[in-house]
Amino acid sequence: MSVRFPVRTGALPVAGFAGVVVLVLATAGLPVPPAVLVPLGLTGMGVVVLAWLGLGRRTAEIPVRGWYRLTAAWCLPLLFAPPLFSGDVHSYLAQGVIAAGGQDPYRLGPLTALGAASPVVQQVSPYWQDTTAPYGPFWIAISRAIAQLAGHDLIPTLLLNRLVELAGVALAAWALPRLARRTGVSPGGALWLGLLNPLVLWHVVAGAHNDGLMIGLMLAGLEIALAGLSSPPRIAAGLVLLTLAANIKIMAAAAVCCLAVVLARHAGRTAGRGAAALLGVLGGFAGLSLAISWLTGLGLGWVGALGGSAAVHSWLAPTNQLGFLAGGLGALAGLHITSAAISVMVRIGAVLGAIAGARLLWSIHRGRFHPVTGLGLVFSVMLIAGPVVQPWYLLWALLPLAASVRSDRARRGLARGSAVLAMALPPLGGGAAVLVEGYLVAAAFLAALWWFGRPTPPGPDAALAVPVAGQTVE
């Protein structure tokens, strides 16, 4: 089932913008009971999601620049919202303050470094107050610079973090249509599914997650390198951007591996030349990472701190879900094995994920997958087999796949999955009863909106995000 509206394309952008404004107003701290604000915020979110799904049927009607303007319009109100869906920006601030004070965020968590009386620490979730920074030195250097500019004040910190993430959004906006043309996908379809995706709005812009900058650098670096496979300067420029992305979050090193196997294939028919190209990329990545660690003055402590985020069990991670299931079955027999079961499942997932990832890289090397598609699949394996999954992690796989997957069925599946995850987290708390009421009220309103807006007769499902041949990047 797809969403259809008997309205012209121009009404959908207006509806989406109105939904964003409603969400911002609902989360602005108005003196209104949560029983009103929660359904209001969820309704605003739902209107955005419905408008976005409706625009997926009209990718041929909107030029590339139109998608840019539409994304800018929907992002603008979110710049004035408080941190939404996550408080990670508070952790970024704490880590920046620690680094700005000359302490090591890779050895000390916020509570140990700043003390319980610090107003910065009090904003950090209790889950992360004792956790060292799990990010690379490039990101910690950015957080340190923001802390030096904004001090301990959350409002300028949030604004500066959002501006940094908007730079990542701009890089993704530049790269997506170019990667799409490279893989034979409609640039408009790639921008709709990737750039305007509600998960980008909620978690990169409103949530200010550093995944936005990581993904933007990764996509731009991959495009620059793929566009110049016979040009060493272009390959080097692309590798620099990919290395910077991996020095925000190490997961972006998957793109470095994809580039390495592509260059190994491109280098020539002999195994020696291929191995030299492969080792050259990996050696260049290692050397650049060492240089970043040295230039930022943060050293190599980040390598040992990469697993810090896995200390908290992630309910969305399949490996954790299997561990919880085993723990629940054990509890029926009077055994307390949940933590041990999760640990075992995470290790099994790591082994299976490494095997699947290696097979995908080999398939990219053999030319069975385009490197952009392969990158999206590698990230998909990471999400399935990894120890931690958050809704915004889907963007790691989603944006490369938005620029490379041509199957209508697969694109519809990505769109529907995005829509479900976009509604999975409420914008406000208020207790279980308030949340249940909020979702029921919002669902009733959105169902009525869809019912009165349904067209007759309905169009074919396949119209959702069909690649348009010949659409050019403007």
Coordinates of C-alpha atoms in Angstrom, one line a residue:
M1 CA 0.0 0.0 0.0
S2 CA 1.3 3.4 -0.9
V3 CA 0.2 6.9 0.0
R4 CA -1.7 8.8 -2.7
F5 CA -3.1 12.3 -2.6
P6 CA -5.5 13.8 -5.2
V7 CA -3.6 17.1 -5.0
R8 CA -1.0 18.8 -7.0
T9 CA 2.6 18.5 -6.1
G10 CA 2.7 22.0 -4.7
A11 CA 0.3 21.1 -1.8
L12 CA 2.6 18.4 -0.5
P13 CA 5.6 20.6 0.3
V14 CA 3.3 23.0 2.1
A15 CA 1.8 20.2 4.1
G16 CA 5.2 18.9 5.1
F17 CA 6.4 22.4 6.1
A18 CA 3.3 22.8 8.2
G19 CA 3.9 19.5 9.9
V20 CA 7.4 20.5 10.8
V21 CA 6.2 23.8 12.2
V22 CA 3.6 21.9 14.3
L23 CA 6.3 19.6 15.7
V24 CA 8.5 22.6 16.6
L25 CA 5.6 24.3 18.4
A26 CA 4.7 21.1 20.3
T27 CA 8.3 20.8 21.6
A28 CA 8.8 24.5 22.3
G29 CA 8.1 24.2 26.0
L30 CA 4.6 25.7 25.9
P31 CA 2.6 25.7 29.2
V32 CA 0.3 23.0 27.9
P33 CA -0.2 19.5 29.4
P34 CA 1.7 16.6 27.8
A35 CA -1.6 15.0 27.0
V36 CA -2.1 17.7 24.4
L37 CA 1.5 18.3 23.3
V38 CA 2.4 14.6 22.7
P39 CA -0.4 13.9 20.2
L40 CA 0.2 17.3 18.6
G41 CA 3.9 16.6 18.1
L42 CA 3.1 13.1 16.7
T43 CA 0.5 14.5 14.4
G44 CA 3.0 17.0 13.0
M45 CA 5.5 14.2 12.5
G46 CA 2.9 12.0 10.8
V47 CA 1.9 14.8 8.4
V48 CA 5.5 15.2 7.4
V49 CA 5.9 11.5 6.8
L50 CA 2.7 11.3 4.7
A51 CA 3.7 14.4 2.7
W52 CA 7.1 12.8 2.1
L53 CA 5.6 9.5 0.9
G54 CA 3.3 11.4 -1.4
L55 CA 6.2 13.3 -2.9
G56 CA 7.8 9.9 -3.7
R57 CA 5.2 9.5 -6.4
R58 CA 6.2 12.8 -8.0
T59 CA 9.9 12.6 -8.3
A60 CA 9.7 13.2 -12.1
E61 CA 7.9 16.5 -11.5
I62 CA 10.5 18.2 -9.3
P63 CA 13.9 19.2 -10.6
V64 CA 17.1 18.6 -8.5
R65 CA 17.1 22.2 -7.4
G66 CA 13.5 21.9 -6.3
W67 CA 14.5 19.1 -4.0
Y68 CA 17.2 21.3 -2.6
R69 CA 14.8 24.2 -1.9
L70 CA 12.2 21.8 -0.4
T71 CA 14.8 20.3 1.9
A72 CA 16.0 23.7 3.0
A73 CA 12.4 24.8 3.7
W74 CA 11.6 21.7 5.8
C75 CA 14.9 22.0 7.7
L76 CA 14.6 25.7 8.6
P77 CA 12.0 25.5 11.4
L78 CA 13.9 22.6 13.0
L79 CA 16.9 25.0 13.6
F80 CA 14.8 26.6 16.3
A81 CA 13.7 23.4 18.0
P82 CA 15.3 22.0 21.2
P83 CA 17.3 18.8 20.8
L84 CA 14.8 16.2 19.7
F85 CA 14.6 12.4 19.9
S86 CA 18.0 12.1 21.7
G87 CA 20.2 14.0 24.1
D88 CA 23.5 13.1 22.4
V89 CA 24.3 16.7 21.8
H90 CA 24.7 17.0 25.6
S91 CA 27.4 14.3 25.5
Y92 CA 29.1 16.1 22.6
L93 CA 29.2 19.2 24.8
A94 CA 30.6 17.4 27.8
Q95 CA 33.3 15.7 25.7
G96 CA 34.2 19.1 24.1
V97 CA 34.5 20.7 27.5
I98 CA 36.7 17.9 28.8
A99 CA 39.0 18.2 25.8
A100 CA 39.0 22.1 26.0
G101 CA 40.1 21.8 29.6
G102 CA 43.2 19.8 28.7
Q103 CA 41.8 16.4 29.9
D104 CA 41.5 13.2 27.9
P105 CA 37.9 12.4 26.9
Y106 CA 39.1 8.9 25.9
R107 CA 40.2 8.1 29.4
L108 CA 37.6 10.1 31.5
G109 CA 33.8 10.1 31.3
P110 CA 31.9 13.4 32.0
L111 CA 31.2 12.5 35.6
T112 CA 34.8 11.7 36.5
A113 CA 36.3 14.6 34.5
L114 CA 33.8 17.4 35.4
G115 CA 32.2 16.2 38.6
A116 CA 28.6 15.6 39.5
A117 CA 28.0 19.3 40.3
S118 CA 28.8 20.4 36.7
P119 CA 25.7 21.7 34.9
V120 CA 27.1 20.1 31.8
V121 CA 27.2 16.7 33.4
Q122 CA 23.7 17.1 34.7
Q123 CA 22.4 17.4 31.2
V124 CA 24.1 14.2 30.1
S125 CA 22.0 11.0 30.2
P126 CA 22.9 8.8 33.3
Y127 CA 23.6 6.0 30.8
W128 CA 26.5 8.0 29.4
Q129 CA 27.9 9.9 32.3
D130 CA 30.6 7.4 33.0
T131 CA 31.3 6.5 29.3
T132 CA 34.4 7.7 27.5
A133 CA 34.1 9.3 24.1
P134 CA 33.4 6.7 21.4
Y135 CA 34.2 9.1 18.5
G136 CA 37.3 9.7 16.5
P137 CA 39.7 12.7 17.0
F138 CA 38.4 14.7 14.2
W139 CA 35.0 14.9 15.9
I140 CA 36.4 15.5 19.3
A141 CA 38.4 18.4 17.8
I142 CA 35.2 19.9 16.5
S143 CA 33.4 19.5 19.8
R144 CA 36.4 21.1 21.5
A145 CA 36.3 24.1 19.2
I146 CA 32.5 24.4 19.8
A147 CA 33.1 24.3 23.6
Q148 CA 35.8 26.9 23.3
L149 CA 33.4 29.2 21.4
A150 CA 30.1 28.5 23.3
G151 CA 31.4 27.6 26.8
H152 CA 28.9 25.6 28.8
D153 CA 25.8 27.3 27.2
L154 CA 23.6 24.7 25.5
I155 CA 21.8 27.0 23.1
P156 CA 24.9 28.2 21.1
T157 CA 26.3 24.7 21.4
L158 CA 23.2 23.2 19.8
L159 CA 23.2 25.9 17.1
L160 CA 26.8 25.3 16.3
N161 CA 26.4 21.5 16.2
R162 CA 23.4 21.9 13.9
L163 CA 25.4 24.1 11.6
V164 CA 28.1 21.5 11.5
E165 CA 25.6 18.8 10.6
L166 CA 24.0 21.0 8.0
A167 CA 27.5 21.1 6.3
G168 CA 27.2 17.3 6.2
V169 CA 23.7 17.6 4.7
A170 CA 25.1 20.0 2.1
L171 CA 27.8 17.5 1.2
A172 CA 25.2 14.7 0.9
A173 CA 23.0 16.9 -1.3
W174 CA 26.0 17.5 -3.6
A175 CA 27.0 13.8 -3.8
L176 CA 23.7 12.0 -3.9
P177 CA 22.5 13.0 -7.4
R178 CA 26.0 12.5 -8.9
L179 CA 26.3 9.0 -7.3
A180 CA 22.7 8.3 -8.6
R181 CA 23.6 9.1 -12.2
R182 CA 26.7 7.0 -11.8
T183 CA 24.5 4.0 -10.9
G184 CA 21.6 4.7 -13.2
V185 CA 19.2 5.9 -10.6
S186 CA 17.0 9.0 -10.9
P187 CA 18.7 11.9 -9.1
G188 CA 15.4 13.2 -7.9
G189 CA 14.5 9.8 -6.5
A190 CA 17.8 9.6 -4.7
L191 CA 17.3 13.1 -3.2
W192 CA 13.7 12.2 -2.2
L193 CA 14.6 8.9 -0.5
G194 CA 17.9 10.0 0.9
L195 CA 18.1 13.8 1.5
L196 CA 14.5 14.6 2.3
N197 CA 14.0 11.5 4.4
P198 CA 12.3 12.2 7.7
L199 CA 15.1 10.4 9.5
V200 CA 17.5 13.0 8.2
L201 CA 15.2 15.8 9.4
W202 CA 14.6 14.3 12.8
H203 CA 18.0 12.9 13.7
V204 CA 20.6 14.9 11.7
V205 CA 19.0 18.4 11.8
A206 CA 16.7 18.3 14.9
G207 CA 18.9 15.8 16.8
A208 CA 22.2 17.2 15.6
H209 CA 23.8 13.8 15.5
N210 CA 27.4 13.7 14.1
D211 CA 26.3 10.9 11.7
G212 CA 25.2 13.7 9.4
L213 CA 28.7 15.1 8.9
M214 CA 30.1 11.5 8.8
I215 CA 27.7 10.5 6.0
G216 CA 28.2 13.7 4.0
L217 CA 32.0 13.4 4.0
M218 CA 31.7 9.7 3.2
L219 CA 29.4 10.2 0.2
A220 CA 31.4 13.2 -1.1
G221 CA 34.7 11.4 -0.7
L222 CA 33.4 8.3 -2.5
E223 CA 32.0 10.4 -5.4
I224 CA 35.3 12.3 -5.9
A225 CA 37.3 9.1 -5.8
L226 CA 35.0 7.2 -8.2
A227 CA 34.9 10.1 -10.6
G228 CA 38.7 10.0 -10.8
L229 CA 39.8 6.4 -10.7
S230 CA 42.6 7.2 -13.2
S231 CA 43.6 10.5 -11.4
P232 CA 45.8 10.0 -8.3
P233 CA 45.0 13.6 -7.0
R234 CA 41.3 12.9 -7.1
I235 CA 41.7 9.5 -5.5
A236 CA 43.8 11.2 -2.8
A237 CA 41.2 13.9 -2.2
G238 CA 38.5 11.4 -1.9
L239 CA 40.5 9.3 0.5
V240 CA 41.1 12.4 2.7
L241 CA 37.4 13.0 3.0
L242 CA 36.7 9.3 3.7
T243 CA 39.4 9.3 6.4
L244 CA 37.9 12.4 8.0
A245 CA 34.5 10.6 8.0
A246 CA 36.1 7.5 9.7
N247 CA 37.7 9.8 12.2
I248 CA 34.3 10.9 13.3
K249 CA 32.8 7.4 13.5
I250 CA 35.0 4.4 12.6
M251 CA 32.1 2.8 10.8
A252 CA 32.9 5.0 7.8
A253 CA 36.0 3.0 7.3
A254 CA 33.7 0.6 5.4
A255 CA 33.8 3.2 2.6
V256 CA 37.6 3.1 2.6
C257 CA 37.5 -0.7 2.2
C258 CA 35.0 -0.3 -0.7
L259 CA 37.3 2.2 -2.4
A260 CA 40.3 -0.1 -1.8
V261 CA 38.8 -3.1 -3.5
V262 CA 37.5 -0.9 -6.4
L263 CA 41.0 0.4 -7.0
A264 CA 42.5 -3.0 -6.7
R265 CA 40.2 -4.1 -9.5
H266 CA 40.9 -1.0 -11.6
A267 CA 44.7 -1.2 -11.1
G268 CA 45.2 -4.0 -13.5
R269 CA 44.9 -7.7 -14.2
T270 CA 47.9 -8.8 -12.2
A271 CA 47.5 -9.8 -8.5
G272 CA 50.6 -7.8 -7.6
R273 CA 49.2 -4.5 -9.0
G274 CA 45.9 -5.1 -7.4
A275 CA 47.4 -5.9 -4.0
A276 CA 49.6 -2.7 -4.3
A277 CA 46.6 -0.6 -4.9
L278 CA 44.7 -2.2 -2.0
L279 CA 47.6 -1.7 0.4
G280 CA 48.2 1.8 -0.8
V281 CA 44.6 2.9 0.1
L282 CA 44.7 1.1 3.4
G283 CA 48.2 2.5 4.2
G284 CA 47.1 6.0 3.2
F285 CA 44.1 5.7 5.5
A286 CA 46.2 4.6 8.4
G287 CA 48.8 7.3 7.8
L288 CA 46.2 10.1 7.5
S289 CA 44.5 8.8 10.7
L290 CA 47.8 9.0 12.5
A291 CA 48.3 12.5 11.2
I292 CA 44.8 13.6 12.4
S293 CA 45.5 12.1 15.9
W294 CA 48.8 14.0 16.1
L295 CA 47.5 17.3 14.6
T296 CA 44.5 17.4 17.0
G297 CA 46.8 16.5 20.0
L298 CA 44.3 13.8 21.0
G299 CA 46.6 10.9 20.4
L300 CA 45.5 7.3 19.7
G301 CA 43.4 6.8 22.8
W302 CA 40.3 6.8 20.6
V303 CA 41.2 3.4 19.2
G304 CA 40.7 1.7 22.6
A305 CA 37.6 3.7 23.4
L306 CA 35.6 2.7 20.3
G307 CA 33.5 0.2 22.0
G308 CA 32.2 2.5 24.7
S309 CA 28.7 2.9 23.2
A310 CA 28.2 -0.9 23.3
A311 CA 28.2 -0.8 27.2
V312 CA 24.5 0.0 27.1
H313 CA 22.3 -2.8 25.7
S314 CA 20.5 -1.6 22.5
W315 CA 17.0 -2.8 22.2
L316 CA 16.9 -2.3 18.4
A317 CA 20.0 -4.4 17.8
P318 CA 19.0 -8.0 16.6
T319 CA 22.0 -9.5 18.5
N320 CA 20.7 -7.8 21.7
Q321 CA 17.1 -8.9 21.0
L322 CA 18.3 -12.5 20.7
G323 CA 20.2 -12.1 24.0
F324 CA 17.1 -10.7 25.7
L325 CA 15.0 -13.6 24.4
A326 CA 17.5 -16.2 25.7
G327 CA 17.6 -14.3 29.0
G328 CA 13.9 -14.4 29.2
L329 CA 13.7 -18.1 28.6
G330 CA 16.5 -18.6 31.2
A331 CA 14.5 -16.6 33.7
L332 CA 11.7 -19.1 33.4
A333 CA 14.1 -21.7 34.7
G334 CA 15.4 -19.4 37.4
L335 CA 18.6 -18.5 35.6
H336 CA 20.0 -15.0 35.3
I337 CA 21.8 -15.2 32.0
T338 CA 20.6 -12.1 30.1
S339 CA 23.9 -10.2 30.1
A340 CA 25.9 -13.4 29.3
A341 CA 23.5 -14.3 26.5
I342 CA 23.8 -10.8 25.0
S343 CA 27.6 -11.0 25.2
V344 CA 27.5 -14.3 23.4
M345 CA 25.1 -13.1 20.7
V346 CA 27.2 -10.0 20.1
R347 CA 30.3 -12.1 19.5
I348 CA 28.5 -14.4 17.2
G349 CA 27.1 -11.4 15.3
A350 CA 30.7 -9.9 15.0
V351 CA 32.0 -13.2 13.5
L352 CA 29.1 -13.6 11.1
G353 CA 29.1 -9.9 10.2
A354 CA 32.9 -10.0 9.4
I355 CA 32.3 -13.0 7.1
A356 CA 29.4 -11.4 5.3
G357 CA 31.2 -8.1 5.0
A358 CA 34.3 -9.8 3.5
R359 CA 32.1 -11.6 1.0
L360 CA 30.4 -8.3 0.0
L361 CA 33.8 -6.6 -0.5
W362 CA 34.9 -9.6 -2.7
S363 CA 31.7 -9.2 -4.7
I364 CA 32.5 -5.5 -5.2
H365 CA 36.0 -6.4 -6.3
R366 CA 34.6 -8.9 -8.8
G367 CA 32.2 -6.3 -10.2
R368 CA 29.0 -8.1 -9.0
F369 CA 27.9 -5.0 -7.0
H370 CA 28.5 -1.4 -7.8
P371 CA 30.6 0.1 -4.9
V372 CA 27.8 2.4 -3.9
T373 CA 25.3 -0.4 -3.6
G374 CA 28.0 -2.6 -2.0
L375 CA 28.6 0.1 0.6
G376 CA 24.9 0.3 1.5
L377 CA 24.8 -3.5 1.9
V378 CA 28.0 -3.6 4.0
F379 CA 26.3 -1.0 6.4
S380 CA 23.1 -3.2 6.3
V381 CA 25.2 -6.1 7.6
M382 CA 26.7 -3.9 10.3
L383 CA 23.2 -3.0 11.5
I384 CA 22.0 -6.5 11.5
A385 CA 25.0 -8.1 13.1
G386 CA 26.2 -5.1 15.2
P387 CA 25.9 -4.6 19.0
V388 CA 24.3 -1.2 18.9
V389 CA 21.5 0.1 16.6
Q390 CA 19.7 3.5 16.8
P391 CA 17.0 4.7 14.4
W392 CA 19.5 7.2 12.8
Y393 CA 22.0 4.4 12.2
L394 CA 19.7 3.4 9.3
L395 CA 21.0 6.4 7.4
W396 CA 24.4 4.8 7.1
A397 CA 22.9 2.2 4.7
L398 CA 19.9 4.2 3.5
L399 CA 21.7 7.1 1.7
P400 CA 24.1 4.9 -0.3
L401 CA 21.2 2.6 -1.2
A402 CA 19.0 5.6 -2.1
A403 CA 21.6 6.6 -4.7
S404 CA 22.1 3.1 -6.1
V405 CA 19.1 0.7 -5.7
R406 CA 16.9 0.6 -8.9
S407 CA 14.4 -2.0 -7.8
D408 CA 11.0 -0.4 -7.2
R409 CA 10.2 -3.1 -4.6
A410 CA 13.4 -2.4 -2.7
R411 CA 12.9 1.4 -2.8
R412 CA 9.4 1.0 -1.5
G413 CA 10.7 -1.2 1.3
L414 CA 13.3 1.4 2.2
A415 CA 10.6 4.1 2.2
R416 CA 8.2 2.2 4.3
G417 CA 10.9 1.2 6.8
S418 CA 12.0 4.9 7.0
A419 CA 8.4 5.9 7.7
V420 CA 8.0 3.4 10.5
L421 CA 11.2 4.3 12.2
A422 CA 10.4 8.0 11.7
M423 CA 7.4 7.5 13.9
A424 CA 9.0 5.1 16.4
L425 CA 10.4 7.7 18.8
P426 CA 8.0 10.3 20.2
P427 CA 9.2 13.9 20.4
L428 CA 8.2 14.3 24.0
G429 CA 7.9 12.1 27.1
G430 CA 5.0 12.0 29.5
G431 CA 4.5 8.4 30.7
A432 CA 3.2 5.3 29.1
A433 CA -0.5 6.4 29.2
V434 CA 0.2 9.7 27.6
L435 CA 2.3 8.1 24.9
V436 CA -0.4 5.5 24.1
E437 CA -3.0 8.3 23.9
G438 CA -0.7 10.4 21.8
Y439 CA -0.1 7.7 19.2
L440 CA -3.9 6.8 19.1
V441 CA -5.0 10.4 18.6
A442 CA -2.3 11.0 16.0
A443 CA -3.2 7.8 14.2
A444 CA -6.9 8.7 14.1
F445 CA -6.2 12.1 12.7
L446 CA -3.8 10.9 10.1
A447 CA -6.1 8.1 9.0
A448 CA -8.9 10.6 8.6
L449 CA -6.6 12.9 6.6
W450 CA -5.6 10.0 4.3
W451 CA -9.2 8.8 4.0
F452 CA -10.6 12.2 2.8
G453 CA -7.6 12.7 0.6
R454 CA -7.6 9.3 -1.2
P455 CA -7.9 9.5 -5.0
T456 CA -10.2 7.5 -7.2
P457 CA -9.2 5.4 -9.0
P458 CA -5.9 4.7 -7.3
G459 CA -2.7 4.7 -9.3
P460 CA -0.2 1.8 -9.5
D461 CA 2.0 1.1 -6.5
A462 CA 5.0 1.0 -8.8
A463 CA 4.8 4.8 -9.2
L464 CA 6.5 5.2 -5.9
A465 CA 10.0 6.5 -6.5
V466 CA 10.4 5.0 -10.0
P467 CA 13.8 6.0 -11.4
V468 CA 13.5 8.6 -14.2
A469 CA 15.9 8.1 -17.0
G470 CA 17.6 11.3 -18.3
Q471 CA 17.0 13.5 -15.3
T472 CA 20.1 15.6 -14.9
V473 CA 21.9 17.2 -12.1
E474 CA 21.5 20.9 -12.1

